[in-house]
Amino acid sequence: MEANLEKEIVLSAIQPTGTPTLGNYLGALKNWKEMSADYTCYYAVADLHSITVRPEPKDLRRRTLEMYALLLALGLDPEQNTVFVQSHVPAHAQLAWILNCYTQFGEAARMTQFKDKSEKHPENVNVGLFAYPTLMAADILLYQAHYVPIGADQKQHLEITRDIAERFNGLYGETFRIPAPFIGKAGARVMSLQDPTKKMSKSDTNVKAFISVLDDKDTIVRKIKSAVTDSEARVYYGEGKDGVNNLMGIYACCTGKTNAQIEAEFSGKGYGDFKAAVAEAVVAELAPVKEAFDRLMADKAYLNECMQKGAQKASYVAEKTLRKAMRRVGFYQL
């Protein structure tokens, strides 16, 4: 395995299944730009993963382009990082098949996400959904990633990736680097604005419950104003104040202020003043992203050029790993 004498490698991927929420942004995406200063980063639009739910073809194409533009809008410099679309690098699907053959049925069947999604969509329990973790393993192992930023719902998938890599290495010698979870600067755990006991989700049926990264100013202000709080009308962090705690977490992430500073700032003030300030902070945080996104979406030729270069850069690295794995397995190579 080639030693990386410069920076350690991080792989991050996001599905093009809709516009990320403020929760996705503050919890993870905001940190991706900072991460790229310290690590060699590969950022993928994981479109192969997204077809387990059979999206409309025109929607998948549109969302893939939009998600790619959004990654660049976050400030991920395509020259400094490798920003690519997963399906543009065939090695992902090729290595996934090999890894399927080194993954035990019982291991895949134990995945909580497979069980949950099978229960939610019993009409479409497909093999792709079952094999999702081995494709995710291929995503990670192709780039010899040291670290993978993951949420709690992806912890099992990283564990099975490590198990598959260790099994393969044990059989054939060191082929894949064993990845570790990325423990970066803690992001906010943003909850629903209408039910602060639940995580903010773009699939929430109540559109007032979440803020999209691309929402305009008026929409953001309206949603923050309608956010659930309590009858106490006093801004402080405490037990039983889920709505206020959530808004304080959002405000803290956007301004860098501590809970004590926020409590002092709004001492003697009501929730109206507090919500207005939170909305202003969120607008200030997201406005540059939306402006950059709109500018990029108006230049499809530039996006296509960046995608092509990103795919070439990603393929160069991925194919080296794929060829090594194929050679170890015993495939006859030309």
CSV table of C-alpha atoms in Angstrom, one decimal:
chain,number,residue,atom,x,y,z
A,1,MET,CA,0.0,0.0,0.0
A,2,GLU,CA,1.4,3.4,-0.9
A,3,ALA,CA,2.1,5.7,2.0
A,4,ASN,CA,0.6,9.1,1.9
A,5,LEU,CA,3.4,11.3,3.0
A,6,GLU,CA,1.3,14.5,3.0
A,7,LYS,CA,-2.2,14.4,4.4
A,8,GLU,CA,-4.4,11.6,5.7
A,9,ILE,CA,-7.4,10.7,3.5
A,10,VAL,CA,-11.1,11.3,4.2
A,11,LEU,CA,-14.0,10.0,2.1
A,12,SER,CA,-17.4,11.7,2.4
A,13,ALA,CA,-20.5,10.9,0.3
A,14,ILE,CA,-24.0,12.2,0.1
A,15,GLN,CA,-27.0,10.9,-1.8
A,16,PRO,CA,-28.8,13.1,-4.3
A,17,THR,CA,-32.2,12.4,-2.7
A,18,GLY,CA,-33.3,16.0,-2.1
A,19,THR,CA,-31.9,19.3,-0.7
A,20,PRO,CA,-30.1,18.9,2.6
A,21,THR,CA,-31.6,20.5,5.7
A,22,LEU,CA,-30.2,23.0,8.1
A,23,GLY,CA,-29.6,19.9,10.3
A,24,ASN,CA,-27.5,18.2,7.6
A,25,TYR,CA,-25.6,21.5,7.1
A,26,LEU,CA,-24.8,22.3,10.7
A,27,GLY,CA,-24.3,18.7,11.7
A,28,ALA,CA,-21.9,17.8,8.9
A,29,LEU,CA,-21.6,19.7,5.7
A,30,LYS,CA,-20.4,22.9,7.3
A,31,ASN,CA,-17.4,21.1,8.5
A,32,TRP,CA,-16.5,19.6,5.1
A,33,LYS,CA,-14.8,22.8,3.9
A,34,GLU,CA,-12.7,23.0,7.1
A,35,MET,CA,-11.8,19.4,6.8
A,36,SER,CA,-10.4,19.9,3.3
A,37,ALA,CA,-7.7,22.2,4.7
A,38,ASP,CA,-6.2,19.4,6.9
A,39,TYR,CA,-6.9,16.2,4.9
A,40,THR,CA,-6.8,14.9,1.3
A,41,CYS,CA,-10.6,14.8,0.7
A,42,TYR,CA,-12.8,12.8,-1.7
A,43,TYR,CA,-16.4,14.1,-1.9
A,44,ALA,CA,-18.9,12.0,-3.8
A,45,VAL,CA,-22.5,12.4,-4.9
A,46,ALA,CA,-23.6,8.8,-4.1
A,47,ASP,CA,-26.1,8.4,-7.0
A,48,LEU,CA,-25.6,4.6,-7.2
A,49,HIS,CA,-26.9,4.3,-3.6
A,50,SER,CA,-30.0,6.4,-4.4
A,51,ILE,CA,-31.6,4.0,-6.9
A,52,THR,CA,-32.6,1.4,-4.2
A,53,VAL,CA,-35.9,3.4,-4.0
A,54,ARG,CA,-36.3,3.7,-7.8
A,55,PRO,CA,-36.4,7.5,-8.4
A,56,GLU,CA,-37.8,9.0,-11.6
A,57,PRO,CA,-34.9,9.1,-14.1
A,58,LYS,CA,-35.3,12.9,-14.8
A,59,ASP,CA,-35.4,13.6,-11.0
A,60,LEU,CA,-32.2,11.6,-10.4
A,61,ARG,CA,-30.4,13.5,-13.2
A,62,ARG,CA,-31.6,16.9,-11.9
A,63,ARG,CA,-30.8,16.1,-8.2
A,64,THR,CA,-27.4,14.7,-9.1
A,65,LEU,CA,-26.5,18.0,-10.8
A,66,GLU,CA,-28.0,20.0,-8.0
A,67,MET,CA,-26.2,18.1,-5.3
A,68,TYR,CA,-22.9,18.4,-7.2
A,69,ALA,CA,-23.4,22.2,-7.5
A,70,LEU,CA,-24.3,22.3,-3.8
A,71,LEU,CA,-21.0,20.6,-2.8
A,72,LEU,CA,-19.1,23.3,-4.7
A,73,ALA,CA,-21.4,26.0,-3.3
A,74,LEU,CA,-20.3,24.9,0.2
A,75,GLY,CA,-16.8,26.0,-0.7
A,76,LEU,CA,-15.3,22.7,-1.7
A,77,ASP,CA,-12.7,23.8,-4.2
A,78,PRO,CA,-12.7,21.2,-7.0
A,79,GLU,CA,-9.0,21.9,-7.6
A,80,GLN,CA,-8.0,21.3,-4.0
A,81,ASN,CA,-10.4,18.4,-3.4
A,82,THR,CA,-11.7,15.5,-5.6
A,83,VAL,CA,-15.4,16.2,-6.0
A,84,PHE,CA,-17.1,13.6,-8.2
A,85,VAL,CA,-20.3,11.6,-9.0
A,86,GLN,CA,-20.1,8.0,-7.9
A,87,SER,CA,-21.5,6.4,-11.1
A,88,HIS,CA,-18.9,8.2,-13.1
A,89,VAL,CA,-16.3,5.9,-11.5
A,90,PRO,CA,-17.1,2.3,-12.6
A,91,ALA,CA,-14.6,0.9,-10.0
A,92,HIS,CA,-17.2,1.5,-7.3
A,93,ALA,CA,-19.6,-1.0,-8.8
A,94,GLN,CA,-16.8,-3.4,-9.8
A,95,LEU,CA,-15.3,-3.5,-6.3
A,96,ALA,CA,-18.7,-3.8,-4.7
A,97,TRP,CA,-19.3,-7.1,-6.5
A,98,ILE,CA,-16.0,-8.5,-5.3
A,99,LEU,CA,-16.7,-7.4,-1.7
A,100,ASN,CA,-20.2,-9.0,-2.0
A,101,CYS,CA,-18.3,-12.3,-2.3
A,102,TYR,CA,-16.4,-11.6,0.9
A,103,THR,CA,-19.4,-10.6,3.0
A,104,GLN,CA,-21.4,-13.2,4.9
A,105,PHE,CA,-25.2,-13.2,4.4
A,106,GLY,CA,-25.8,-13.0,8.1
A,107,GLU,CA,-23.6,-9.9,8.4
A,108,ALA,CA,-25.6,-8.1,5.8
A,109,ALA,CA,-28.9,-9.3,7.2
A,110,ARG,CA,-28.1,-7.8,10.6
A,111,MET,CA,-27.9,-4.3,9.3
A,112,THR,CA,-30.4,-2.2,11.1
A,113,GLN,CA,-31.0,0.2,8.2
A,114,PHE,CA,-31.9,-2.8,5.9
A,115,LYS,CA,-34.4,-4.0,8.5
A,116,ASP,CA,-35.9,-0.5,9.0
A,117,LYS,CA,-36.2,0.2,5.3
A,118,SER,CA,-37.6,-3.2,4.5
A,119,GLU,CA,-40.4,-2.6,7.1
A,120,LYS,CA,-41.1,0.9,5.7
A,121,HIS,CA,-41.1,-0.3,2.0
A,122,PRO,CA,-42.2,-3.9,2.0
A,123,GLU,CA,-43.2,-3.6,-1.7
A,124,ASN,CA,-39.6,-3.1,-2.7
A,125,VAL,CA,-37.2,-5.1,-0.6
A,126,ASN,CA,-34.5,-5.4,-3.4
A,127,VAL,CA,-31.1,-6.9,-3.4
A,128,GLY,CA,-29.5,-3.5,-3.9
A,129,LEU,CA,-30.9,-2.4,-0.5
A,130,PHE,CA,-29.5,-5.6,1.1
A,131,ALA,CA,-26.1,-5.1,-0.6
A,132,TYR,CA,-26.0,-1.4,0.2
A,133,PRO,CA,-23.3,-1.8,2.9
A,134,THR,CA,-20.9,-3.6,0.5
A,135,LEU,CA,-21.2,-0.7,-2.0
A,136,MET,CA,-20.5,1.7,0.8
A,137,ALA,CA,-17.5,-0.4,1.8
A,138,ALA,CA,-16.2,-0.2,-1.8
A,139,ASP,CA,-16.7,3.6,-1.8
A,140,ILE,CA,-14.5,3.9,1.3
A,141,LEU,CA,-11.8,1.2,0.5
A,142,LEU,CA,-11.2,2.3,-3.1
A,143,TYR,CA,-9.6,5.5,-1.8
A,144,GLN,CA,-7.6,3.9,1.0
A,145,ALA,CA,-9.4,6.3,3.4
A,146,HIS,CA,-8.0,6.8,6.9
A,147,TYR,CA,-11.3,8.3,8.1
A,148,VAL,CA,-15.0,8.5,7.2
A,149,PRO,CA,-17.3,11.1,8.8
A,150,ILE,CA,-20.4,9.2,9.8
A,151,GLY,CA,-23.6,9.8,11.7
A,152,ALA,CA,-25.0,7.3,14.3
A,153,ASP,CA,-27.2,5.7,11.6
A,154,GLN,CA,-24.1,4.8,9.6
A,155,LYS,CA,-21.9,3.3,12.4
A,156,GLN,CA,-22.9,-0.2,11.6
A,157,HIS,CA,-21.9,0.3,7.9
A,158,LEU,CA,-18.4,1.4,8.8
A,159,GLU,CA,-18.1,-1.6,11.2
A,160,ILE,CA,-19.0,-4.0,8.4
A,161,THR,CA,-16.6,-2.2,6.1
A,162,ARG,CA,-13.8,-2.8,8.6
A,163,ASP,CA,-14.8,-6.4,8.9
A,164,ILE,CA,-14.8,-7.0,5.2
A,165,ALA,CA,-11.5,-5.3,4.7
A,166,GLU,CA,-9.9,-7.3,7.5
A,167,ARG,CA,-11.2,-10.5,6.1
A,168,PHE,CA,-9.9,-9.8,2.6
A,169,ASN,CA,-6.5,-8.6,4.0
A,170,GLY,CA,-6.3,-11.8,6.1
A,171,LEU,CA,-6.9,-14.0,3.1
A,172,TYR,CA,-4.7,-12.1,0.5
A,173,GLY,CA,-2.3,-9.8,2.4
A,174,GLU,CA,-2.6,-6.1,3.0
A,175,THR,CA,-4.8,-4.7,0.2
A,176,PHE,CA,-7.1,-2.2,1.9
A,177,ARG,CA,-6.5,0.4,4.6
A,178,ILE,CA,-8.8,-0.2,7.7
A,179,PRO,CA,-10.8,3.0,8.0
A,180,ALA,CA,-11.7,4.7,11.3
A,181,PRO,CA,-14.7,7.0,12.0
A,182,PHE,CA,-13.8,10.7,11.7
A,183,ILE,CA,-14.2,12.6,14.9
A,184,GLY,CA,-14.1,16.2,14.0
A,185,LYS,CA,-15.5,19.3,15.5
A,186,ALA,CA,-18.9,18.5,17.0
A,187,GLY,CA,-21.7,19.8,14.8
A,188,ALA,CA,-25.2,20.6,16.1
A,189,ARG,CA,-27.8,17.9,16.4
A,190,VAL,CA,-30.7,19.9,15.0
A,191,MET,CA,-34.2,18.8,15.8
A,192,SER,CA,-37.6,19.3,14.1
A,193,LEU,CA,-38.9,22.9,14.5
A,194,GLN,CA,-42.4,21.5,15.1
A,195,ASP,CA,-41.5,18.4,17.2
A,196,PRO,CA,-38.1,19.0,18.9
A,197,THR,CA,-38.0,15.5,20.2
A,198,LYS,CA,-37.4,14.3,16.6
A,199,LYS,CA,-34.4,14.9,14.4
A,200,MET,CA,-34.9,17.5,11.6
A,201,SER,CA,-35.7,15.6,8.4
A,202,LYS,CA,-36.3,16.7,4.8
A,203,SER,CA,-38.9,13.9,4.5
A,204,ASP,CA,-41.0,15.3,7.3
A,205,THR,CA,-44.6,15.8,6.0
A,206,ASN,CA,-44.8,19.1,7.8
A,207,VAL,CA,-42.8,21.6,5.8
A,208,LYS,CA,-42.6,23.9,8.8
A,209,ALA,CA,-40.6,21.3,10.6
A,210,PHE,CA,-37.4,21.7,8.6
A,211,ILE,CA,-35.3,24.4,6.9
A,212,SER,CA,-33.7,23.6,3.6
A,213,VAL,CA,-30.2,24.8,2.9
A,214,LEU,CA,-31.6,26.5,-0.2
A,215,ASP,CA,-34.7,28.1,1.5
A,216,ASP,CA,-35.0,31.9,0.8
A,217,LYS,CA,-34.9,34.5,3.6
A,218,ASP,CA,-38.7,34.9,3.9
A,219,THR,CA,-39.2,31.1,4.2
A,220,ILE,CA,-36.5,30.8,6.9
A,221,VAL,CA,-37.9,33.7,8.9
A,222,ARG,CA,-41.4,32.3,8.7
A,223,LYS,CA,-40.3,28.8,9.8
A,224,ILE,CA,-38.2,30.0,12.7
A,225,LYS,CA,-41.1,32.2,13.9
A,226,SER,CA,-43.5,29.3,13.9
A,227,ALA,CA,-41.0,27.0,15.8
A,228,VAL,CA,-42.3,25.3,18.9
A,229,THR,CA,-41.0,26.7,22.2
A,230,ASP,CA,-42.9,26.7,25.5
A,231,SER,CA,-45.0,29.0,27.7
A,232,GLU,CA,-42.2,30.2,29.9
A,233,ALA,CA,-41.0,32.9,27.6
A,234,ARG,CA,-37.5,32.9,29.0
A,235,VAL,CA,-34.4,32.0,27.0
A,236,TYR,CA,-32.2,29.5,28.8
A,237,TYR,CA,-31.0,25.9,28.3
A,238,GLY,CA,-32.7,23.4,30.5
A,239,GLU,CA,-34.6,20.2,31.0
A,240,GLY,CA,-38.1,20.2,29.4
A,241,LYS,CA,-37.2,23.1,27.1
A,242,ASP,CA,-36.6,21.0,24.0
A,243,GLY,CA,-37.8,23.7,21.5
A,244,VAL,CA,-35.7,26.5,23.1
A,245,ASN,CA,-32.7,24.2,23.5
A,246,ASN,CA,-32.9,23.4,19.8
A,247,LEU,CA,-33.1,27.0,18.7
A,248,MET,CA,-30.2,27.8,21.1
A,249,GLY,CA,-28.1,25.0,19.5
A,250,ILE,CA,-28.8,26.4,16.0
A,251,TYR,CA,-28.0,30.0,17.1
A,252,ALA,CA,-24.8,28.8,18.8
A,253,CYS,CA,-23.6,26.9,15.7
A,254,CYS,CA,-24.3,30.0,13.4
A,255,THR,CA,-22.7,32.6,15.7
A,256,GLY,CA,-20.1,30.7,17.7
A,257,LYS,CA,-21.7,31.9,21.0
A,258,THR,CA,-21.9,29.7,24.1
A,259,ASN,CA,-25.2,28.9,25.9
A,260,ALA,CA,-24.2,31.2,28.7
A,261,GLN,CA,-23.6,34.1,26.2
A,262,ILE,CA,-26.9,33.4,24.5
A,263,GLU,CA,-28.7,33.4,27.9
A,264,ALA,CA,-27.1,36.7,28.8
A,265,GLU,CA,-27.9,38.3,25.4
A,266,PHE,CA,-31.6,37.5,25.8
A,267,SER,CA,-32.0,38.1,29.5
A,268,GLY,CA,-35.2,40.0,30.0
A,269,LYS,CA,-36.3,39.5,26.4
A,270,GLY,CA,-39.0,37.3,25.1
A,271,TYR,CA,-39.1,34.6,22.4
A,272,GLY,CA,-40.1,37.0,19.7
A,273,ASP,CA,-36.7,38.8,20.0
A,274,PHE,CA,-34.9,35.5,20.3
A,275,LYS,CA,-36.5,33.9,17.2
A,276,ALA,CA,-35.9,37.0,15.2
A,277,ALA,CA,-32.1,36.8,16.1
A,278,VAL,CA,-32.0,33.1,15.3
A,279,ALA,CA,-33.6,33.6,11.9
A,280,GLU,CA,-31.2,36.4,11.1
A,281,ALA,CA,-28.2,34.2,12.0
A,282,VAL,CA,-29.5,31.3,9.9
A,283,VAL,CA,-30.1,33.6,6.9
A,284,ALA,CA,-26.6,35.0,7.2
A,285,GLU,CA,-25.2,31.5,7.4
A,286,LEU,CA,-27.0,30.1,4.4
A,287,ALA,CA,-27.2,33.1,2.1
A,288,PRO,CA,-23.7,32.7,0.7
A,289,VAL,CA,-24.4,29.0,0.0
A,290,LYS,CA,-27.6,29.8,-1.9
A,291,GLU,CA,-26.0,32.6,-3.9
A,292,ALA,CA,-23.1,30.3,-4.9
A,293,PHE,CA,-25.5,27.5,-5.8
A,294,ASP,CA,-27.7,29.7,-8.0
A,295,ARG,CA,-24.5,31.0,-9.8
A,296,LEU,CA,-23.2,27.5,-10.4
A,297,MET,CA,-26.5,26.2,-11.6
A,298,ALA,CA,-26.5,28.9,-14.3
A,299,ASP,CA,-23.3,27.5,-15.7
A,300,LYS,CA,-23.9,23.9,-16.5
A,301,ALA,CA,-20.8,23.7,-18.8
A,302,TYR,CA,-18.6,24.5,-15.8
A,303,LEU,CA,-20.3,21.9,-13.6
A,304,ASN,CA,-19.9,19.3,-16.3
A,305,GLU,CA,-16.2,20.2,-16.7
A,306,CYS,CA,-15.7,19.9,-12.9
A,307,MET,CA,-17.5,16.6,-12.9
A,308,GLN,CA,-15.4,15.2,-15.7
A,309,LYS,CA,-12.1,16.3,-14.0
A,310,GLY,CA,-13.4,15.0,-10.6
A,311,ALA,CA,-14.2,11.6,-12.2
A,312,GLN,CA,-10.8,11.4,-13.8
A,313,LYS,CA,-9.0,12.2,-10.5
A,314,ALA,CA,-11.1,9.7,-8.6
A,315,SER,CA,-10.7,7.0,-11.2
A,316,TYR,CA,-7.0,7.3,-11.2
A,317,VAL,CA,-6.9,6.4,-7.5
A,318,ALA,CA,-9.8,4.0,-7.4
A,319,GLU,CA,-8.6,1.9,-10.3
A,320,LYS,CA,-5.2,1.3,-8.7
A,321,THR,CA,-7.0,-0.2,-5.7
A,322,LEU,CA,-9.4,-2.2,-7.9
A,323,ARG,CA,-6.6,-3.7,-9.9
A,324,LYS,CA,-4.7,-4.7,-6.8
A,325,ALA,CA,-7.8,-6.4,-5.4
A,326,MET,CA,-8.5,-8.2,-8.7
A,327,ARG,CA,-4.9,-9.4,-8.9
A,328,ARG,CA,-5.1,-10.7,-5.3
A,329,VAL,CA,-8.3,-12.6,-6.0
A,330,GLY,CA,-6.8,-14.2,-9.1
A,331,PHE,CA,-8.6,-12.5,-12.0
A,332,TYR,CA,-6.6,-12.8,-15.2
A,333,GLN,CA,-5.6,-9.3,-16.2
A,334,LEU,CA,-4.4,-8.0,-19.5
